[in-house]
GROMACS .gro file of C-alpha atoms in nm:
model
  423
    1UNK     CA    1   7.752  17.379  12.715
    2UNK     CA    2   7.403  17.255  12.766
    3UNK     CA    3   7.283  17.409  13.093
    4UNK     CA    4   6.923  17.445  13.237
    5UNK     CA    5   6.779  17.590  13.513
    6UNK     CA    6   6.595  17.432  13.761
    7UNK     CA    7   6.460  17.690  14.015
    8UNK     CA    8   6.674  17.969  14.060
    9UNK     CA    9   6.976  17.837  13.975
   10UNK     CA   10   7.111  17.696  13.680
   11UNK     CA   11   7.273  17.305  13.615
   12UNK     CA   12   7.469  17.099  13.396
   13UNK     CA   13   7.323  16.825  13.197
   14UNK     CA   14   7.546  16.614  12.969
   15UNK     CA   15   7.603  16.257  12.915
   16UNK     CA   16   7.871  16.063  12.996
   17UNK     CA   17   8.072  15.972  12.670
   18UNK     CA   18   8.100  15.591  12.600
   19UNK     CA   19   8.504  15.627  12.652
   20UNK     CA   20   8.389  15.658  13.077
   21UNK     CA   21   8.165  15.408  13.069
   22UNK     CA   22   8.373  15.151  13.263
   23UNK     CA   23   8.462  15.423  13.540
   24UNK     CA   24   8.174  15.617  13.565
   25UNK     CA   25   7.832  15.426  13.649
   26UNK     CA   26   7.626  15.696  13.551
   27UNK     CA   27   7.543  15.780  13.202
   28UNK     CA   28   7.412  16.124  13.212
   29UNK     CA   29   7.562  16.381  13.483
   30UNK     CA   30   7.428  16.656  13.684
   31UNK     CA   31   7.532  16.932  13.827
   32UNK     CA   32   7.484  17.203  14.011
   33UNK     CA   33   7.650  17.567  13.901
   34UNK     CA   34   7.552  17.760  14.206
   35UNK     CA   35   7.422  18.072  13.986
   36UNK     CA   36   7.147  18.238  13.811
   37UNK     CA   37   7.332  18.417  13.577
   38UNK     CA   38   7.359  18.191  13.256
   39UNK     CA   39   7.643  18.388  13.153
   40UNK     CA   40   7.846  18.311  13.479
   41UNK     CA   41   7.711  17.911  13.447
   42UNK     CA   42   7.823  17.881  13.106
   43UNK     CA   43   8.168  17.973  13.216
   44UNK     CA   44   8.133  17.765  13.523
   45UNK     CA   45   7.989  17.442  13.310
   46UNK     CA   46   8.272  17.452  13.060
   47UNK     CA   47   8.519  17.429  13.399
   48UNK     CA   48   8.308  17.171  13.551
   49UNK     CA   49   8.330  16.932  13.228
   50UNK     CA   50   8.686  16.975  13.206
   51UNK     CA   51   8.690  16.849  13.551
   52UNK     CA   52   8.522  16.575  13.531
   53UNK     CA   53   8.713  16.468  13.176
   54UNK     CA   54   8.994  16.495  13.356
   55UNK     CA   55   8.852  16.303  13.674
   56UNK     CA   56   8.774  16.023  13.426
   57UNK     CA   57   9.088  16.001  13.209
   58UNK     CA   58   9.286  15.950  13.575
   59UNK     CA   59   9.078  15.680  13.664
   60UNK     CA   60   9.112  15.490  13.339
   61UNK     CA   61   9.497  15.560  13.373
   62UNK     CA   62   9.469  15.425  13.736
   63UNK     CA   63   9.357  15.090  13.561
   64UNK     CA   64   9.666  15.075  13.347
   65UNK     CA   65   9.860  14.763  13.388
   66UNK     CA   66  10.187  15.006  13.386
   67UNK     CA   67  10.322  15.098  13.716
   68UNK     CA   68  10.418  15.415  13.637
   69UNK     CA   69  10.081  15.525  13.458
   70UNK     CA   70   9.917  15.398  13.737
   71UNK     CA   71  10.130  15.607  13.985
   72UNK     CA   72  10.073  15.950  13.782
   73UNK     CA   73   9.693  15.902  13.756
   74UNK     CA   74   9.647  15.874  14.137
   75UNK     CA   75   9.905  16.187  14.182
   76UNK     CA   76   9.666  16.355  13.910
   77UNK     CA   77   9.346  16.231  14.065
   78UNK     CA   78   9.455  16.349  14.401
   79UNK     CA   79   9.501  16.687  14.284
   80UNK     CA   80   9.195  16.694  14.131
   81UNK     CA   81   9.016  16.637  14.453
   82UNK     CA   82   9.199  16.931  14.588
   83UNK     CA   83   9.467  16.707  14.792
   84UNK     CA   84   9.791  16.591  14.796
   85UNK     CA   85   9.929  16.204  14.687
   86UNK     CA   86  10.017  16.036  14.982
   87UNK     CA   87  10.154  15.697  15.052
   88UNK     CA   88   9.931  15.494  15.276
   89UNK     CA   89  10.156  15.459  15.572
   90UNK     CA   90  10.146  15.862  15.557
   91UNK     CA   91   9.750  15.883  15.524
   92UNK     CA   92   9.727  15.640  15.872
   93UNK     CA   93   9.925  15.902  16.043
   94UNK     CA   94   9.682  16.219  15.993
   95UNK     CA   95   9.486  16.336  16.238
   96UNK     CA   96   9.148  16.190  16.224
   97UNK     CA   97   8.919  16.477  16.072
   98UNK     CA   98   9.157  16.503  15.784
   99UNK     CA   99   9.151  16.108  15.751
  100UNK     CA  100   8.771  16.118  15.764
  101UNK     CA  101   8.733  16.427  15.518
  102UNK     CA  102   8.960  16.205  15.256
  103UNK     CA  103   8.710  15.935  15.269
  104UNK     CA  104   8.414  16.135  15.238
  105UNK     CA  105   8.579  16.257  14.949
  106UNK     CA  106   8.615  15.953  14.766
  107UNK     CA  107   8.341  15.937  14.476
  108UNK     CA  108   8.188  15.632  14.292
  109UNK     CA  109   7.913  15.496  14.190
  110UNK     CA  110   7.598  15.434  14.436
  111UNK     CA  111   7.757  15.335  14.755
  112UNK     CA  112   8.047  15.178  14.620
  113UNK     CA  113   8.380  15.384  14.571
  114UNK     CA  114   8.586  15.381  14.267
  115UNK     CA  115   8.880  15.171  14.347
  116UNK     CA  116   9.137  15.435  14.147
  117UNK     CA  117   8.927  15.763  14.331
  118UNK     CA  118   8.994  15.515  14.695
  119UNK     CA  119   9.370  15.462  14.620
  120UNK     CA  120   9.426  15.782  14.460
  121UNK     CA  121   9.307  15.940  14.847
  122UNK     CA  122   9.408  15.664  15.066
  123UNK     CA  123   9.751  15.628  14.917
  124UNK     CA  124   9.643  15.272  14.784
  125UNK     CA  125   9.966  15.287  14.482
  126UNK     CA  126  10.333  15.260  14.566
  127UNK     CA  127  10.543  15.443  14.368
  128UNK     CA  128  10.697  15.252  14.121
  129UNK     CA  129  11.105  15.184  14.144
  130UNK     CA  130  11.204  15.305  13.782
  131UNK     CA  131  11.321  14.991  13.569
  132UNK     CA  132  11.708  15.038  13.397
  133UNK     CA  133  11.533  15.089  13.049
  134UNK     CA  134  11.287  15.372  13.233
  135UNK     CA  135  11.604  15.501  13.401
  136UNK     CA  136  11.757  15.595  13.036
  137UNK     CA  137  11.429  15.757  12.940
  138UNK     CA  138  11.498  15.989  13.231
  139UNK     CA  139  11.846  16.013  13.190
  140UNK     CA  140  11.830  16.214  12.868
  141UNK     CA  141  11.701  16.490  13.050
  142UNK     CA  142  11.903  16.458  13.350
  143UNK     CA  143  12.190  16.494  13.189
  144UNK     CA  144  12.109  16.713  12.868
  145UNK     CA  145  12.412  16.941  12.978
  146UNK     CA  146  12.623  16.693  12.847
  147UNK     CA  147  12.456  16.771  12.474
  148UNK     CA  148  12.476  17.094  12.496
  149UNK     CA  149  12.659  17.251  12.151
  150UNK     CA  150  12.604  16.941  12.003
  151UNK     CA  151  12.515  16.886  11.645
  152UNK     CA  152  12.245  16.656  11.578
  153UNK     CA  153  12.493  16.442  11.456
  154UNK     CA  154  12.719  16.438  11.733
  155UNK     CA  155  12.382  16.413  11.982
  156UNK     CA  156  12.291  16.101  11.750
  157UNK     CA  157  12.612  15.958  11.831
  158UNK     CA  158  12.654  15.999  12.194
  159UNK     CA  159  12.311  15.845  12.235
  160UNK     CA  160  12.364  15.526  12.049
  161UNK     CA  161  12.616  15.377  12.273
  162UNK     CA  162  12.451  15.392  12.607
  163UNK     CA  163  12.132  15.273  12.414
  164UNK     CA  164  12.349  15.004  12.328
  165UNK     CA  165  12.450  14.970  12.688
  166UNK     CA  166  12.155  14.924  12.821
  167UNK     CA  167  12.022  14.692  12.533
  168UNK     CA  168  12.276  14.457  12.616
  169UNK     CA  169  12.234  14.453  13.023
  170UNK     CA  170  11.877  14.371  12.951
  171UNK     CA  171  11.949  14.079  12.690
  172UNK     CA  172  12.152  13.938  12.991
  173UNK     CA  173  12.013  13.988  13.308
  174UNK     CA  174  11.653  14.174  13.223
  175UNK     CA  175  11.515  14.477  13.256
  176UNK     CA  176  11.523  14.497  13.633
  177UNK     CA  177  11.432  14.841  13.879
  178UNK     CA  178  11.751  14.954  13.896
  179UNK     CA  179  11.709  14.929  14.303
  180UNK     CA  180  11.662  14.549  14.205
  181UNK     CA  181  12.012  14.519  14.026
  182UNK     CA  182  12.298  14.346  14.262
  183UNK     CA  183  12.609  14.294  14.256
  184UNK     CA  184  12.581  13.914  14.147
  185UNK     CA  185  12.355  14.076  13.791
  186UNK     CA  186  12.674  14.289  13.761
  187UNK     CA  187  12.901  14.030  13.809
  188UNK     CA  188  12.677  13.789  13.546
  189UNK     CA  189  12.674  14.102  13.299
  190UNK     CA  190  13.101  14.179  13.358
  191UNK     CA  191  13.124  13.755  13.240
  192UNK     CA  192  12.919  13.778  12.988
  193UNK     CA  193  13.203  14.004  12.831
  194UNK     CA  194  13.467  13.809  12.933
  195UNK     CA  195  13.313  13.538  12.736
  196UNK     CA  196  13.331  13.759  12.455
  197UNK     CA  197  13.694  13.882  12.486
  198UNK     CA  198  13.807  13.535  12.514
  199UNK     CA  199  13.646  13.423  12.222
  200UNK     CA  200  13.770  13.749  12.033
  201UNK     CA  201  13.462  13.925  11.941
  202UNK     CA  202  13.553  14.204  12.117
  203UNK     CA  203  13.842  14.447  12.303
  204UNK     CA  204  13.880  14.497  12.673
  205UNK     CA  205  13.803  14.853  12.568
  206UNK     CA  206  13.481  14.808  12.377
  207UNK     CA  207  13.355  14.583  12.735
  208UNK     CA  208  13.479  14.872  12.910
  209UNK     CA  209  13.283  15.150  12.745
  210UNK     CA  210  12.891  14.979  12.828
  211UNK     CA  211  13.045  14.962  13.207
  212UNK     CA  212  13.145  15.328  13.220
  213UNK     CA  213  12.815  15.416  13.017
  214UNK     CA  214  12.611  15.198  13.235
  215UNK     CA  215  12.717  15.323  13.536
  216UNK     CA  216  12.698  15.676  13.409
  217UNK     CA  217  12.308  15.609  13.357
  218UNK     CA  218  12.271  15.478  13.681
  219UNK     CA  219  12.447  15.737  13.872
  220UNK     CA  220  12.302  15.986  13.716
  221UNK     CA  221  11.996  15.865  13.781
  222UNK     CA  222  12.030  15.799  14.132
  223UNK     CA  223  12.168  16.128  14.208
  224UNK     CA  224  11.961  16.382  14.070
  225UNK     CA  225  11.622  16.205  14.129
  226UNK     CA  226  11.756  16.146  14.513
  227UNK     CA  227  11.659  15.775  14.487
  228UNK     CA  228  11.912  15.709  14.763
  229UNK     CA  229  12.026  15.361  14.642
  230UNK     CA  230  12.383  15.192  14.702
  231UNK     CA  231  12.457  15.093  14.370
  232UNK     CA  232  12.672  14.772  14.305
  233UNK     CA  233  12.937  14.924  14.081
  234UNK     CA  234  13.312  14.926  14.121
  235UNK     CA  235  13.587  14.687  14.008
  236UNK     CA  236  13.429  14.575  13.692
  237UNK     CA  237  13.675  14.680  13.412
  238UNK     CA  238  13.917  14.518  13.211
  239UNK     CA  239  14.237  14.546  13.180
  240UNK     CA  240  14.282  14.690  12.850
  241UNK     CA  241  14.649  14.592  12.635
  242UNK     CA  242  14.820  14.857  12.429
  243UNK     CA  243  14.614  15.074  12.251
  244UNK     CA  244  14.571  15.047  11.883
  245UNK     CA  245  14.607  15.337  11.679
  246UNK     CA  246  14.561  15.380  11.306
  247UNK     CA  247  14.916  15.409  11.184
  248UNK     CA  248  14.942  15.678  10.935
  249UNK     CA  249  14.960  15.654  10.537
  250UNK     CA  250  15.341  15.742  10.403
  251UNK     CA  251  15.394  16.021  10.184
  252UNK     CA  252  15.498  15.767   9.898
  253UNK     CA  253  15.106  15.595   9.922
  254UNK     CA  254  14.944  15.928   9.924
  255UNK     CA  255  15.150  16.052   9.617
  256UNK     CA  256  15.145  15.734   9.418
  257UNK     CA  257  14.802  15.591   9.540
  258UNK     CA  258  14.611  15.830   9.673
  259UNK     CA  259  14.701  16.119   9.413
  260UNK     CA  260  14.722  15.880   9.112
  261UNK     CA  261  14.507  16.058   8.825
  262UNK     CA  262  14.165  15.888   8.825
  263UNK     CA  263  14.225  15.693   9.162
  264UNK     CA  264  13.926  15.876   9.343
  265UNK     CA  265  13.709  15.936   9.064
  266UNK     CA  266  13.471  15.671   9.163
  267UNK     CA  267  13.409  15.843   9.513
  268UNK     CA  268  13.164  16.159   9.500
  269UNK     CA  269  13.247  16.476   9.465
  270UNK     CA  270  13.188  16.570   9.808
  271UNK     CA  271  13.381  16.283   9.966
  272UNK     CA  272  13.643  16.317   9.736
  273UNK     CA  273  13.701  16.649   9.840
  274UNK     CA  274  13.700  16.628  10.208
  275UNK     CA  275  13.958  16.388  10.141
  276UNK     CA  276  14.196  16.586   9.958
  277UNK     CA  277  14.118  16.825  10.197
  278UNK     CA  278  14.241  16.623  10.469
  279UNK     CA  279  14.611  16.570  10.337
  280UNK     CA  280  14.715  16.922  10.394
  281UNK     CA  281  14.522  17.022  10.687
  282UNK     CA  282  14.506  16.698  10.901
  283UNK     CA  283  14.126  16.810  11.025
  284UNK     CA  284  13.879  16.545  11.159
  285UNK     CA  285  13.615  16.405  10.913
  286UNK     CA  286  13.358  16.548  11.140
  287UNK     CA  287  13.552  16.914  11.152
  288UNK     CA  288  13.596  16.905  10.779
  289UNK     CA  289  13.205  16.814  10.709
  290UNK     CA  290  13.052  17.086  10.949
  291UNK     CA  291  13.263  17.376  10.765
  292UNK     CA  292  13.047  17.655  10.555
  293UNK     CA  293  13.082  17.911  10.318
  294UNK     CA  294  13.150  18.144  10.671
  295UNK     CA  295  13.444  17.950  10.781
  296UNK     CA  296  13.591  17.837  10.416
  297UNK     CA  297  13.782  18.196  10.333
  298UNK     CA  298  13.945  18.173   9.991
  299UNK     CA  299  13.966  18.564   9.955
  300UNK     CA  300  14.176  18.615  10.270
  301UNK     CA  301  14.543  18.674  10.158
  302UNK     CA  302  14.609  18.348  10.307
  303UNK     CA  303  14.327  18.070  10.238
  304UNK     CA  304  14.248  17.893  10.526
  305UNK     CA  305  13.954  17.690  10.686
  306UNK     CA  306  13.813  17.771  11.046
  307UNK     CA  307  13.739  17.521  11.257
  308UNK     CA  308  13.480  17.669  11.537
  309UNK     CA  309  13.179  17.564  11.709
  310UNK     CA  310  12.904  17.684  11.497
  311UNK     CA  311  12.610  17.448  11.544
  312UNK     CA  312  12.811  17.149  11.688
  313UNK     CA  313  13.053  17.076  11.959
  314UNK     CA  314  13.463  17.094  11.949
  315UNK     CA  315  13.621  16.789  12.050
  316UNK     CA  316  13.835  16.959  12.288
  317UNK     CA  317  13.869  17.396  12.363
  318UNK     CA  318  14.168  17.307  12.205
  319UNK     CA  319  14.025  17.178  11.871
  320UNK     CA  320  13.923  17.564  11.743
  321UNK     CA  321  14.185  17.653  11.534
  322UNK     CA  322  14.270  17.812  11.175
  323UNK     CA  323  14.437  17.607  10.961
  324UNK     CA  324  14.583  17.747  10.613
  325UNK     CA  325  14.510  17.594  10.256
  326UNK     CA  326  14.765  17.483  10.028
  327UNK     CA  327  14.812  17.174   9.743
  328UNK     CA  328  14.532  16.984   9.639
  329UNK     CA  329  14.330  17.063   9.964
  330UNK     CA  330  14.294  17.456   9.803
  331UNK     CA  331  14.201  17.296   9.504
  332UNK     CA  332  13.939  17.053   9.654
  333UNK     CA  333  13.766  17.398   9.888
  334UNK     CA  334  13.808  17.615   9.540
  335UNK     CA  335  13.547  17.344   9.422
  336UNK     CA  336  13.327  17.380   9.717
  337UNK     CA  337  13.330  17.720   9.876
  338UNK     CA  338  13.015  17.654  10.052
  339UNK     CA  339  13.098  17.350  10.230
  340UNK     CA  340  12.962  17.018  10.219
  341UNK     CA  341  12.619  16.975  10.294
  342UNK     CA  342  12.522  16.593  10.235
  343UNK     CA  343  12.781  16.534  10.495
  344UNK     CA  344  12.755  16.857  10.732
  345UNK     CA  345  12.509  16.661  10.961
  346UNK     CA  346  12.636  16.289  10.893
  347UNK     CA  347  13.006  16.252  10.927
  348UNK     CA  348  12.980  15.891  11.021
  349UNK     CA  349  12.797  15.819  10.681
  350UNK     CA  350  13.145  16.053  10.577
  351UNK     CA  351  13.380  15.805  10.674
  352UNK     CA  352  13.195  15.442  10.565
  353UNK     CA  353  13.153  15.584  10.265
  354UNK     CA  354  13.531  15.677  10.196
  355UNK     CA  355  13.671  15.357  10.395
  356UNK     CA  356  13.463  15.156  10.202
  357UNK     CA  357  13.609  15.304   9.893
  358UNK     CA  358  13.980  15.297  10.005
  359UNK     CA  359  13.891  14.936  10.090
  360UNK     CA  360  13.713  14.844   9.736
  361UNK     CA  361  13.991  14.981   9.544
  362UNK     CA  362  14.327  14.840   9.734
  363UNK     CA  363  14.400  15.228   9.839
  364UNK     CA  364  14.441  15.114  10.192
  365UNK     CA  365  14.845  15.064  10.245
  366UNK     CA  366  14.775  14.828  10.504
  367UNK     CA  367  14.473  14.667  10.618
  368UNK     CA  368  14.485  14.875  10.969
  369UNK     CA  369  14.453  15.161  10.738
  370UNK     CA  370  14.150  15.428  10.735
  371UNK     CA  371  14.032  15.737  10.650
  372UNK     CA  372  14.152  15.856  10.984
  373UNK     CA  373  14.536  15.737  10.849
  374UNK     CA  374  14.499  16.098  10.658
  375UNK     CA  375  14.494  16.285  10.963
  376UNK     CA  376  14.778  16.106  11.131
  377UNK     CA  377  15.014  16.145  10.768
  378UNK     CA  378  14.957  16.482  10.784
  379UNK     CA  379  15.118  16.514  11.156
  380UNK     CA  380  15.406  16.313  11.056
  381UNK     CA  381  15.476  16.526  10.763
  382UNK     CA  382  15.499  16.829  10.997
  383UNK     CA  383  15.748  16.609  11.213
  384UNK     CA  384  15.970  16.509  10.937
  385UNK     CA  385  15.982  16.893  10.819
  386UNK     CA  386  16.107  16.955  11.154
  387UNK     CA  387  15.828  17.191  11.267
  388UNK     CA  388  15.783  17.347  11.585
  389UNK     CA  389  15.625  17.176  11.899
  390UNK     CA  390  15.352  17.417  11.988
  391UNK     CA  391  15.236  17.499  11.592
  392UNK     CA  392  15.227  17.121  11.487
  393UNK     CA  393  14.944  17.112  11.794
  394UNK     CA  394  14.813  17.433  11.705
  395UNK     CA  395  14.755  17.304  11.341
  396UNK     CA  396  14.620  16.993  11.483
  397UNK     CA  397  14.388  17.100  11.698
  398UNK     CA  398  14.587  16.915  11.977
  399UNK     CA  399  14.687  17.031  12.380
  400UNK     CA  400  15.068  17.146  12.469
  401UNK     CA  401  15.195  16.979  12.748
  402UNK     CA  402  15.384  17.332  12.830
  403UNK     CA  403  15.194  17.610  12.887
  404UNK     CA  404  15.091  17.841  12.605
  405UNK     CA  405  15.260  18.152  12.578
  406UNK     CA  406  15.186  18.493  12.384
  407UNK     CA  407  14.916  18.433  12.076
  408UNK     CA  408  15.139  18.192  11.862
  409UNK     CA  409  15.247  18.214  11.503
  410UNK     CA  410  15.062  18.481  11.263
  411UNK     CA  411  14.865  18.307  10.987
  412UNK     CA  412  15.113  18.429  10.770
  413UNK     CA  413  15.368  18.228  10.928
  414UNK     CA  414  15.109  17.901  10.956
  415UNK     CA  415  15.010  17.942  10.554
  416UNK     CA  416  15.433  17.962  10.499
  417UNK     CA  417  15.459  17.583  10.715
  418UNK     CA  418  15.193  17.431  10.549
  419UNK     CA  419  15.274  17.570  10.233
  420UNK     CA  420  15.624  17.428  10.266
  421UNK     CA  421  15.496  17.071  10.317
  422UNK     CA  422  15.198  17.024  10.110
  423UNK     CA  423  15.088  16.754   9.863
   0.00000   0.00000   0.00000
């Protein structure tokens, strides 16, 4: 740092870089260390310039045409000065000497104050209202326990659909503070999906789903940020009609179609065996994907697959289960003891790429068909065999409506059921 001494006790010289030049009027500062030791002003100088970059960088954010930039700078700038933001109305109400030593503390150039230093002291900024698309920047964090054991995957995915949420509020009504939003914008936004119900572009359920995540961001916000605003939510939904489920594929499609030599071969390798995987375990795509060489156990006396937590989130407590290996699914892990890794953190890209298969290659039994149809044959197969309440949900990962009693049936006994009804 560049100091000098002048008398006794030693200064800072240093010009003002050209980046300050609209906030600071001066082009070379000065000033004063209050030492003779150079050691002790060197130390001092390199505190002083941080300072004052500081100083600077808060007034050229106090210029910003961004409300909330704006805000932070004066907070900043405040600080700086050695006192705390206040809102005008607040500064009018301190006793005088305090009032007086804030505007004696305002600096500028000559004997005009900076307008950011005067509003940063004098409480000259309101604080902005956050806007709905500023609220979801803040909700992430807000609500981050809800991601918590969640694969990046699964994080991916329960982000896109409040994104979406909020995308499509603002193509209707705007982005509007979220204190600004009324009941008639909600109203607007609630027939702008009727519109599209009517004219069948989309379910009561998928209208449903930006409500509930809309008004999640907006609670959310409002609570834990103590904003203190009567939101105009409430007796928006629609009635949703009976809910469709993917009926499952019959025994007869998966042997003839499904099974038929060469009928996958134009799938990859990986896809192709989480599939065959599927028939004889009934696991989600997204459960199948995440397993590893740790929980694919070939060696055990009874293979079997572990579905657990490990770097992702269950479903439900009740999704962690072991499920045994038998059929073509042990054939399909034999060929991929460490898992699946082009689909361990993408079990979306999973499931387009197999439906669009199935689709491609009339392997669909019906066109309300899926992947997902897999799942549901492999339930219905444990149904027609006649097998016990509490292991078909223990096998699928599902909740008794009973309560659950001892530790269940040994893996022994599972790897016997499955065993008895594989493909």
């Amino acid at each position: 740092m560049p100091v000098f001494k002048r008398g006794t006790t030693y200064q800072l010289r240093r010009r003002v870089p050209r980046r300050y030049h609209g906030v600071e009027t001066r082009r070379t500062v000065w000033i004063s260390l209050h030492t003779d030791s150079e050691s002790l002003a060197q130390s001092k100088a390199i505190h002083a310039w941080e300072q004052l970059i500081e100083a600077w960088e808060a007034r050229l954010a106090g210029r910003s045409s961004d409300a909330d930039e704006r805000y932070a700078a004066v907070q900043e700038l405040a600080s700086l000065r050695g006192y705390r933001y206040l809102q005008a109305d607040r500064v009018s109400q301190l006793p005088l000497e305090e009032l007086v030593e804030r505007i004696e503390a305002i600096q500028g150039g000559g004997d005009v104050p900076d307008a950011v230093e005067a509003a940063s002291l004098l409480g000259g900024v309101e604080k902005p209202e956050p806007t709905l698309e500023a609220a979801l920047d803040l909700y992430w964090s807000l609500a981050r326990e809800k991601v918590i054991g969640k694969s990046e995957d699964q994080i991916r995915r329960w982000r896109n659909p409040r994104i979406k949420a909020v995308r499509n509020f603002v193509s209707v009504i705007g982005n509007k503070p979220i204190a600004a939003i009324t009941r008639d914008d909600m109203l607007d936004f609630r027939q702008h999906w009727l519109e599209r119900i009517e004219a069948g572009e989309v379910t009561p359920n998928t209208a449903n789903k930006d409500l509930i995540h809309l008004g999640d961001i907006l609670k959310t916000v409002n609570r834990m940020k103590r904003l203190g605003i009567t939101l105009p939510l409430g007796e928006l939904s629609f009635r949703e009609g009976e809910k469709r489920t993917r009926p499952p594929f019959s025994t007869k499609w998966i042997r003839e179609k499904l099974l038929a030599p060469h009928a996958l071969d134009g799938l990859n390798e990986e896809a192709r065996a989480l599939l065959l995987g599927m028939i004889n375990t009934g696991y989600r795509p997204s459960e199948g994907a995440a397993l590893t060489s740790d929980t694919i156990r070939l060696d055990h006396d009874v293979p079997h697959v572990s579905i657990e937590p490990a770097g992702r989130q269950l479903k439900t407590h009740y999704s962690r289960r072991i499920i045994p290996l038998a059929g073509v699914s042990l054939e399909a892990f034999r060929a991929f003891p460490n898992g699946f890794p082009r689909y361990r953190n993408s079990s979306a890209t999973l499931s387009g790429a197999v439906n669009k298969f199935l689709r491609e290659n009339a392997l669909l039994e019906t066109p309300e068909h899926s992947f997902y149809s897999i799942r549901h044959a492999f339930e219905d197969r444990m149904i027609a065999a006649g097998v016990d309440d509490r292991i078909r949900r223990d096998l699928f990962g599902h909740r008794l409506d009973r309560e659950r009693y001892g530790k269940g049936a040994s893996l022994e006994h599972l790897g016997r059921v499955v065993k008895d009804l594989a493909l």
